[in-house]
Amino acid sequence: MAASPDAPRDDDRRRATRALKALNFFMADMQAGIGPFLGVFLQQRGWTAGPIGTVMTVGGVAGMAMTVPAGAFIDHTEKKRLVVIVTGICTVLASFLILLSQAGWVVTVSQVATAIAGAAIGPAVAGMTLGVVRQAGFNAQNGHNQAWNHAGNMVGAGLSGWLGWKFGMPAIFYLAAVFGALAIASVLMIPERAIDHAAARGLESREDADQEDGEAEGQAGGQAEGFAALLHTKPLLILAAALACFHLGNGAMLPLYGLAVVGAGKGDAALFTATTVVVAQAVMILASLLAMRMAAGRGYWLVLLISFASLPLRGLLAGSFIEHWGVWPVQALDGIGAGLQSVAVPGLVACMLDGTGRVNVGQGAVMTVQGIGASLSPAIGGWLAQAIGYRAAFYILGSFALISLALWIGFAAILRPACAGVRPTENA
């Protein structure tokens, strides 16, 4: 019996979706690297909370400034795999700079380089995913991608904590390098011909979307709109504002909680920091799979509402219980918020900008606005903790998400229709 003419395309897609899951698993630790451990690593070498928060903020601002240009570049380039490879190498090398020297300017340069690389990796992977599975399959594949990404973070953090306890903090850097090499190998396993670069930027035509796989490869559904398309999409602007407020409170919570517990002598630096990450990432795996199913059935509005509501409760618990065991409820709530958003935000942006040809610019723009909050958070949290104590800092940080909730509920009439625009999903 003759093979189907679509068989090569189907085989390429299966290989690509498997490789995307592996890439998300290994790039998690490659991206994070020393990140979650940076605060306690520098604290052990004489740094205080204020300067630690400031240097994290400098890196965050640099990454924030690059997200929109990175998204625009991803929309235009057909070398998306190469982008992931180059930025992965840069991330690992930048982390090793901190191992060589903890001078202020060295740490700052390292954080800036890591943030810039991270600004390109996110849109590149999202673009490749959209190019492989198209809009109809994006929600499902992105849900699986994020589950594997959180699993990679959990395994990487667990190994980092054990290696840091057994061999010292420098061992964490070498683990990041190993994960980086495996991430590069994973991206090379994605067949280039499996990526439809027109669909990857949101230019898949309606006719193409309805045809069988393989018939529409390389066809564009129209011309890309101008960048003003982002400003004219009101639900996108509300989403970005709500996320900025959320991350203004959330960004500093994990490193500050680690500093608070370790500084009080209630936990080993490497092992406790690893536990904070492992607990959150374990919950994120389940939350991302739940978000995928909720979005397919009921849209994204409720998913994001729950994610915003998790932060005020997290801040209350963090301020009330600065104890080793407090990592379980505090980081479980982080897992709920971040896990739900990791699926809902990229999926919602892709739906909102479908047909504009500016999907990855939109992803970058939303990341930029999130970055404004996330980059300011460590500095605000660090200096608050130094001035008025950790407990009050956690209460204040958690309260920022109340603004997110007010925006999300107040503009529900505008947001609900946009959040319900999820197409039927395909098995990924």
Short mmCIF file of C-alpha atoms in Angstrom, two decimals:
data_model
loop_
_atom_site.label_atom_id
_atom_site.label_comp_id
_atom_site.label_asym_id
_atom_site.label_seq_id
_atom_site.Cartn_x
_atom_site.Cartn_y
_atom_site.Cartn_z
CA MET A 1 0.00 0.00 0.00
CA ALA A 2 1.43 3.39 -0.99
CA ALA A 3 2.46 5.72 1.81
CA SER A 4 0.38 8.85 2.31
CA PRO A 5 1.95 11.95 0.75
CA ASP A 6 1.41 13.66 4.09
CA ALA A 7 3.43 11.00 5.96
CA PRO A 8 6.77 12.88 5.82
CA ARG A 9 5.09 16.02 7.14
CA ASP A 10 3.35 14.07 9.92
CA ASP A 11 6.63 12.40 10.88
CA ASP A 12 8.42 15.76 10.96
CA ARG A 13 5.72 17.21 13.19
CA ARG A 14 5.90 14.29 15.63
CA ARG A 15 9.69 14.60 15.80
CA ALA A 16 9.41 18.36 16.26
CA THR A 17 6.84 18.19 19.08
CA ARG A 18 8.94 15.60 20.95
CA ALA A 19 12.05 17.73 20.49
CA LEU A 20 10.18 20.83 21.71
CA LYS A 21 9.32 19.05 24.95
CA ALA A 22 12.96 18.01 25.43
CA LEU A 23 14.12 21.55 24.61
CA ASN A 24 11.77 23.03 27.19
CA PHE A 25 12.97 20.52 29.80
CA PHE A 26 16.68 21.24 29.36
CA MET A 27 16.47 24.95 28.63
CA ALA A 28 14.75 25.48 31.99
CA ASP A 29 17.93 24.96 34.00
CA MET A 30 20.02 26.55 31.23
CA GLN A 31 17.95 29.72 31.51
CA ALA A 32 17.73 29.76 35.29
CA GLY A 33 21.28 28.56 35.90
CA ILE A 34 22.50 30.21 39.08
CA GLY A 35 19.46 32.52 39.06
CA PRO A 36 17.45 31.16 42.03
CA PHE A 37 20.70 30.59 43.94
CA LEU A 38 22.26 33.97 43.11
CA GLY A 39 20.98 35.74 46.22
CA VAL A 40 22.35 33.24 48.73
CA PHE A 41 25.54 32.78 46.66
CA LEU A 42 26.26 36.52 46.90
CA GLN A 43 25.06 36.69 50.51
CA GLN A 44 27.70 34.10 51.44
CA ARG A 45 30.30 36.41 49.90
CA GLY A 46 29.37 39.50 51.88
CA TRP A 47 26.60 41.08 49.82
CA THR A 48 23.52 42.55 51.59
CA ALA A 49 19.86 42.43 50.50
CA GLY A 50 19.78 45.92 48.95
CA PRO A 51 22.69 45.55 46.50
CA ILE A 52 21.58 42.00 45.62
CA GLY A 53 18.15 43.29 44.68
CA THR A 54 19.63 46.19 42.73
CA VAL A 55 21.91 44.06 40.55
CA MET A 56 18.97 41.76 39.76
CA THR A 57 16.95 44.81 38.76
CA VAL A 58 19.68 46.05 36.41
CA GLY A 59 19.61 42.70 34.62
CA GLY A 60 15.84 42.76 34.50
CA VAL A 61 15.77 46.23 32.94
CA ALA A 62 18.26 45.15 30.26
CA GLY A 63 16.17 42.10 29.40
CA MET A 64 13.01 44.19 29.39
CA ALA A 65 14.50 46.61 26.87
CA MET A 66 15.32 43.75 24.49
CA THR A 67 12.08 41.76 24.50
CA VAL A 68 10.22 43.74 21.82
CA PRO A 69 13.23 43.90 19.44
CA ALA A 70 13.80 40.19 20.07
CA GLY A 71 10.17 39.41 19.27
CA ALA A 72 10.34 41.47 16.06
CA PHE A 73 13.51 39.63 15.05
CA ILE A 74 11.89 36.25 15.69
CA ASP A 75 8.92 37.27 13.52
CA HIS A 76 11.25 38.00 10.61
CA THR A 77 14.01 35.42 10.88
CA GLU A 78 13.87 31.84 9.66
CA LYS A 79 16.87 30.96 11.85
CA LYS A 80 14.89 30.43 15.02
CA ARG A 81 16.83 27.30 15.96
CA LEU A 82 20.12 29.20 15.68
CA VAL A 83 18.76 31.92 17.97
CA VAL A 84 18.15 29.36 20.72
CA ILE A 85 21.63 27.86 20.26
CA VAL A 86 23.47 31.20 20.40
CA THR A 87 21.49 32.58 23.34
CA GLY A 88 21.93 29.30 25.23
CA ILE A 89 25.69 29.47 24.88
CA CYS A 90 25.71 33.11 25.98
CA THR A 91 23.60 32.31 29.05
CA VAL A 92 25.96 29.59 30.24
CA LEU A 93 29.08 31.71 29.65
CA ALA A 94 27.52 34.67 31.46
CA SER A 95 26.79 32.51 34.51
CA PHE A 96 30.40 31.36 34.64
CA LEU A 97 31.49 35.00 34.93
CA ILE A 98 30.00 35.12 38.43
CA LEU A 99 31.94 32.00 39.38
CA LEU A 100 35.18 33.69 38.34
CA SER A 101 34.52 36.97 40.13
CA GLN A 102 31.90 38.43 42.45
CA ALA A 103 32.95 42.04 41.81
CA GLY A 104 29.95 44.33 41.39
CA TRP A 105 30.54 45.14 37.73
CA VAL A 106 31.16 41.47 36.84
CA VAL A 107 27.91 40.33 38.46
CA THR A 108 26.07 43.17 36.75
CA VAL A 109 27.48 42.31 33.30
CA SER A 110 26.58 38.67 33.84
CA GLN A 111 23.00 39.49 34.80
CA VAL A 112 22.60 41.85 31.83
CA ALA A 113 23.90 39.23 29.37
CA THR A 114 21.69 36.51 30.86
CA ALA A 115 18.61 38.74 30.71
CA ILE A 116 19.21 39.73 27.08
CA ALA A 117 19.65 36.09 26.07
CA GLY A 118 16.50 35.13 27.95
CA ALA A 119 14.57 37.85 26.12
CA ALA A 120 15.23 36.06 22.82
CA ILE A 121 14.80 32.43 23.92
CA GLY A 122 11.17 32.81 25.01
CA PRO A 123 9.78 34.27 21.74
CA ALA A 124 11.98 31.92 19.69
CA VAL A 125 10.56 28.79 21.33
CA ALA A 126 7.00 30.17 21.20
CA GLY A 127 7.47 31.01 17.53
CA MET A 128 8.82 27.57 16.68
CA THR A 129 5.93 25.96 18.54
CA LEU A 130 3.35 28.02 16.67
CA GLY A 131 5.12 27.29 13.39
CA VAL A 132 5.03 23.54 14.00
CA VAL A 133 1.49 23.02 15.36
CA ARG A 134 -0.23 26.18 14.07
CA GLN A 135 -2.85 28.14 15.98
CA ALA A 136 -5.20 25.17 16.37
CA GLY A 137 -2.61 23.09 18.19
CA PHE A 138 -0.82 25.84 20.09
CA ASN A 139 -2.78 25.68 23.36
CA ALA A 140 -2.22 21.94 23.74
CA GLN A 141 1.44 21.91 22.68
CA ASN A 142 2.26 24.98 24.77
CA GLY A 143 0.66 23.31 27.78
CA HIS A 144 2.87 20.26 27.31
CA ASN A 145 5.91 22.49 26.68
CA GLN A 146 5.36 24.34 29.93
CA ALA A 147 4.82 21.14 31.90
CA TRP A 148 8.17 19.83 30.61
CA ASN A 149 9.78 23.21 31.30
CA HIS A 150 8.61 23.15 34.91
CA ALA A 151 9.78 19.55 35.23
CA GLY A 152 13.21 20.64 33.97
CA ASN A 153 13.28 23.45 36.53
CA MET A 154 12.31 21.01 39.29
CA VAL A 155 14.94 18.42 38.36
CA GLY A 156 17.59 21.09 37.77
CA ALA A 157 16.88 22.76 41.11
CA GLY A 158 16.89 19.44 42.95
CA LEU A 159 20.22 18.46 41.41
CA SER A 160 21.59 21.95 42.05
CA GLY A 161 20.63 21.79 45.72
CA TRP A 162 22.21 18.36 46.17
CA LEU A 163 25.36 19.28 44.24
CA GLY A 164 25.64 22.60 46.10
CA TRP A 165 25.33 20.82 49.45
CA LYS A 166 27.70 17.99 48.46
CA PHE A 167 30.35 19.84 46.46
CA GLY A 168 29.71 23.54 47.07
CA MET A 169 27.86 26.23 45.14
CA PRO A 170 30.27 26.24 42.12
CA ALA A 171 28.95 22.79 41.13
CA ILE A 172 25.65 24.45 40.20
CA PHE A 173 27.36 26.33 37.36
CA TYR A 174 28.67 23.12 35.82
CA LEU A 175 25.21 21.55 35.97
CA ALA A 176 23.81 24.55 34.07
CA ALA A 177 26.44 23.99 31.37
CA VAL A 178 25.43 20.33 30.99
CA PHE A 179 21.76 21.25 30.66
CA GLY A 180 22.74 23.92 28.13
CA ALA A 181 24.52 21.37 25.94
CA LEU A 182 21.50 19.04 26.07
CA ALA A 183 19.17 21.93 25.18
CA ILE A 184 21.28 22.70 22.10
CA ALA A 185 21.16 19.03 21.09
CA SER A 186 17.37 19.08 21.50
CA VAL A 187 16.83 22.11 19.28
CA LEU A 188 18.97 20.52 16.58
CA MET A 189 16.54 17.56 16.59
CA ILE A 190 13.70 19.82 15.38
CA PRO A 191 13.47 19.39 11.57
CA GLU A 192 13.78 22.82 9.98
CA ARG A 193 11.17 21.88 7.37
CA ALA A 194 8.63 21.24 10.14
CA ILE A 195 8.50 24.96 10.99
CA ASP A 196 6.08 27.06 8.93
CA HIS A 197 7.57 30.51 9.43
CA ALA A 198 4.44 32.29 8.20
CA ALA A 199 2.27 30.49 10.76
CA ALA A 200 4.99 31.11 13.37
CA ARG A 201 4.28 34.84 13.26
CA GLY A 202 0.48 34.53 13.09
CA LEU A 203 -0.02 34.72 9.31
CA GLU A 204 -1.67 31.36 8.87
CA SER A 205 -4.64 31.89 6.55
CA ARG A 206 -8.10 30.60 7.42
CA GLU A 207 -8.03 28.37 4.34
CA ASP A 208 -4.72 26.90 5.46
CA ALA A 209 -6.03 26.32 8.96
CA ASP A 210 -8.86 24.20 7.63
CA GLN A 211 -6.74 22.06 5.31
CA GLU A 212 -5.00 18.82 6.17
CA ASP A 213 -1.46 18.94 7.50
CA GLY A 214 1.16 19.37 4.80
CA GLU A 215 -0.97 21.18 2.22
CA ALA A 216 -0.32 24.69 3.45
CA GLU A 217 3.36 24.60 4.32
CA GLY A 218 5.05 27.92 3.63
CA GLN A 219 1.87 29.75 2.65
CA ALA A 220 1.10 33.07 4.24
CA GLY A 221 -2.36 34.29 5.01
CA GLY A 222 -1.60 37.94 4.30
CA GLN A 223 0.76 40.76 5.09
CA ALA A 224 1.93 41.68 8.57
CA GLU A 225 0.17 44.63 10.16
CA GLY A 226 2.03 47.59 11.64
CA PHE A 227 3.16 47.72 15.24
CA ALA A 228 0.11 49.87 16.00
CA ALA A 229 -1.90 46.63 15.97
CA LEU A 230 -0.62 46.05 19.49
CA LEU A 231 -1.86 49.41 20.77
CA HIS A 232 -5.26 48.95 19.12
CA THR A 233 -5.84 45.64 20.89
CA LYS A 234 -7.39 46.83 24.17
CA PRO A 235 -7.56 43.42 25.89
CA LEU A 236 -3.81 43.05 25.26
CA LEU A 237 -3.13 46.37 27.00
CA ILE A 238 -5.23 45.39 30.02
CA LEU A 239 -3.51 42.01 30.18
CA ALA A 240 -0.09 43.66 30.13
CA ALA A 241 -1.01 46.13 32.90
CA ALA A 242 -2.40 43.37 35.13
CA LEU A 243 0.71 41.25 34.61
CA ALA A 244 3.01 44.19 35.38
CA CYS A 245 1.34 44.72 38.76
CA PHE A 246 1.45 41.00 39.52
CA HIS A 247 5.16 40.69 38.76
CA LEU A 248 5.95 43.87 40.69
CA GLY A 249 5.00 41.89 43.78
CA ASN A 250 5.95 38.40 42.67
CA GLY A 251 9.46 38.95 41.31
CA ALA A 252 11.18 39.42 44.66
CA MET A 253 9.20 36.90 46.65
CA LEU A 254 11.28 33.76 46.04
CA PRO A 255 14.78 35.24 46.53
CA LEU A 256 13.63 37.28 49.54
CA TYR A 257 12.04 34.27 51.23
CA GLY A 258 15.28 32.35 50.76
CA LEU A 259 17.28 35.23 52.25
CA ALA A 260 14.85 35.56 55.16
CA VAL A 261 14.93 31.89 56.16
CA VAL A 262 18.65 31.32 55.55
CA GLY A 263 19.52 34.64 57.22
CA ALA A 264 17.58 33.54 60.30
CA GLY A 265 19.69 30.37 60.44
CA LYS A 266 16.75 28.08 59.70
CA GLY A 267 18.02 26.38 56.56
CA ASP A 268 21.09 25.36 54.57
CA ALA A 269 21.63 27.86 51.75
CA ALA A 270 21.84 25.47 48.80
CA LEU A 271 19.32 22.89 50.00
CA PHE A 272 16.69 25.40 51.12
CA THR A 273 16.94 27.41 47.90
CA ALA A 274 16.59 24.20 45.92
CA THR A 275 13.53 23.25 47.96
CA THR A 276 11.84 26.59 47.20
CA VAL A 277 12.26 25.94 43.48
CA VAL A 278 11.39 22.23 43.53
CA VAL A 279 8.12 22.76 45.42
CA ALA A 280 7.00 25.56 43.10
CA GLN A 281 7.97 23.73 39.91
CA ALA A 282 6.25 20.51 40.99
CA VAL A 283 3.01 22.43 41.45
CA MET A 284 3.60 24.29 38.16
CA ILE A 285 3.63 21.01 36.23
CA LEU A 286 0.11 20.21 37.42
CA ALA A 287 -1.03 23.84 37.10
CA SER A 288 0.16 24.12 33.50
CA LEU A 289 -1.67 20.94 32.47
CA LEU A 290 -4.78 22.15 34.30
CA ALA A 291 -4.53 25.55 32.59
CA MET A 292 -4.34 23.83 29.20
CA ARG A 293 -7.58 21.94 29.88
CA MET A 294 -9.36 24.92 31.45
CA ALA A 295 -8.44 27.16 28.51
CA ALA A 296 -9.68 24.62 25.97
CA GLY A 297 -13.01 24.29 27.76
CA ARG A 298 -13.70 27.70 29.33
CA GLY A 299 -11.17 30.13 27.92
CA TYR A 300 -8.35 32.00 29.65
CA TRP A 301 -10.19 34.55 31.82
CA LEU A 302 -10.78 32.30 34.83
CA VAL A 303 -7.28 30.81 34.52
CA LEU A 304 -5.68 34.23 34.91
CA LEU A 305 -8.09 35.34 37.62
CA ILE A 306 -7.00 32.41 39.80
CA SER A 307 -3.33 33.15 39.07
CA PHE A 308 -3.68 36.78 40.19
CA ALA A 309 -5.53 35.77 43.37
CA SER A 310 -2.66 33.49 44.45
CA LEU A 311 -0.16 36.29 45.15
CA PRO A 312 -1.92 38.21 47.98
CA LEU A 313 -2.36 34.93 49.86
CA ARG A 314 1.27 34.02 49.19
CA GLY A 315 2.48 37.36 50.58
CA LEU A 316 0.35 36.90 53.70
CA LEU A 317 1.75 33.43 54.36
CA ALA A 318 5.36 34.45 53.62
CA GLY A 319 5.17 37.35 56.07
CA SER A 320 3.48 35.28 58.75
CA PHE A 321 5.69 32.17 58.65
CA ILE A 322 9.41 32.73 58.08
CA GLU A 323 10.21 29.11 58.84
CA HIS A 324 11.86 26.25 56.99
CA TRP A 325 8.52 24.45 56.61
CA GLY A 326 6.90 27.63 55.25
CA VAL A 327 8.43 26.88 51.87
CA TRP A 328 5.64 24.36 51.20
CA PRO A 329 2.57 26.64 51.26
CA VAL A 330 4.44 29.74 50.06
CA GLN A 331 5.99 28.08 47.04
CA ALA A 332 2.93 25.97 46.26
CA LEU A 333 1.06 29.23 45.71
CA ASP A 334 3.89 30.44 43.49
CA GLY A 335 3.47 27.26 41.49
CA ILE A 336 -0.23 27.91 41.03
CA GLY A 337 0.21 31.50 39.87
CA ALA A 338 3.21 31.01 37.62
CA GLY A 339 2.06 27.64 36.28
CA LEU A 340 -1.31 28.97 35.16
CA GLN A 341 0.26 32.06 33.58
CA SER A 342 2.94 30.10 31.74
CA VAL A 343 0.21 28.55 29.58
CA ALA A 344 -2.46 31.25 29.58
CA VAL A 345 -0.33 34.28 28.68
CA PRO A 346 1.39 32.98 25.50
CA GLY A 347 -1.82 31.29 24.38
CA LEU A 348 -3.92 34.38 24.94
CA VAL A 349 -1.46 36.67 23.15
CA ALA A 350 -1.36 34.26 20.19
CA CYS A 351 -5.17 34.32 20.00
CA MET A 352 -5.44 38.09 20.33
CA LEU A 353 -2.90 38.76 17.57
CA ASP A 354 -3.78 35.90 15.24
CA GLY A 355 -3.73 37.18 11.65
CA THR A 356 -1.66 40.30 12.40
CA GLY A 357 1.75 38.78 11.69
CA ARG A 358 2.93 40.33 14.96
CA VAL A 359 2.44 37.44 17.37
CA ASN A 360 6.05 37.27 18.55
CA VAL A 361 6.35 41.05 18.79
CA GLY A 362 3.23 40.88 20.95
CA GLN A 363 4.80 38.16 23.09
CA GLY A 364 7.86 40.37 23.47
CA ALA A 365 5.76 43.44 24.29
CA VAL A 366 3.88 41.62 27.03
CA MET A 367 7.17 40.25 28.36
CA THR A 368 8.50 43.82 28.41
CA VAL A 369 5.62 45.11 30.50
CA GLN A 370 5.88 42.09 32.80
CA GLY A 371 9.59 42.82 32.99
CA ILE A 372 8.93 46.34 34.23
CA GLY A 373 7.30 44.84 37.28
CA ALA A 374 9.66 41.90 37.65
CA SER A 375 12.81 44.02 37.28
CA LEU A 376 11.69 46.62 39.81
CA SER A 377 10.50 44.00 42.30
CA PRO A 378 13.90 42.79 43.61
CA ALA A 379 15.09 46.33 44.25
CA ILE A 380 11.83 47.36 45.96
CA GLY A 381 11.66 44.14 47.95
CA GLY A 382 15.35 44.21 48.89
CA TRP A 383 15.31 47.76 50.20
CA LEU A 384 11.94 47.25 51.93
CA ALA A 385 13.35 44.21 53.72
CA GLN A 386 16.46 46.14 54.72
CA ALA A 387 14.46 49.15 55.95
CA ILE A 388 11.37 47.67 57.64
CA GLY A 389 12.02 43.93 57.79
CA TYR A 390 11.10 40.87 55.78
CA ARG A 391 7.59 40.42 57.17
CA ALA A 392 6.33 43.86 56.16
CA ALA A 393 8.08 43.53 52.79
CA PHE A 394 6.15 40.33 52.02
CA TYR A 395 2.82 41.92 52.96
CA ILE A 396 3.46 44.92 50.71
CA LEU A 397 4.67 42.83 47.78
CA GLY A 398 1.64 40.56 47.97
CA SER A 399 -0.74 43.52 47.91
CA PHE A 400 0.37 44.63 44.44
CA ALA A 401 -1.66 41.79 42.90
CA LEU A 402 -4.85 43.35 44.28
CA ILE A 403 -4.48 45.90 41.47
CA SER A 404 -4.24 43.03 38.97
CA LEU A 405 -7.45 41.57 40.35
CA ALA A 406 -9.20 44.94 40.15
CA LEU A 407 -8.20 45.37 36.50
CA TRP A 408 -9.14 41.81 35.54
CA ILE A 409 -12.57 41.94 37.20
CA GLY A 410 -13.29 45.59 36.35
CA PHE A 411 -12.69 45.07 32.60
CA ALA A 412 -14.27 41.62 32.47
CA ALA A 413 -16.76 42.72 29.82
CA ILE A 414 -13.89 43.47 27.42
CA LEU A 415 -11.65 40.62 28.48
CA ARG A 416 -14.05 37.66 28.54
CA PRO A 417 -14.74 37.59 24.77
CA ALA A 418 -11.02 37.85 23.99
CA CYS A 419 -10.15 35.20 26.57
CA ALA A 420 -12.72 32.79 25.12
CA GLY A 421 -11.16 32.80 21.65
CA VAL A 422 -9.41 29.45 21.97
CA ARG A 423 -9.67 27.23 18.92
CA PRO A 424 -10.18 23.46 19.23
CA THR A 425 -6.94 21.80 20.23
CA GLU A 426 -5.07 18.95 18.62
CA ASN A 427 -3.28 16.21 20.51
CA ALA A 428 0.35 17.18 21.02
#
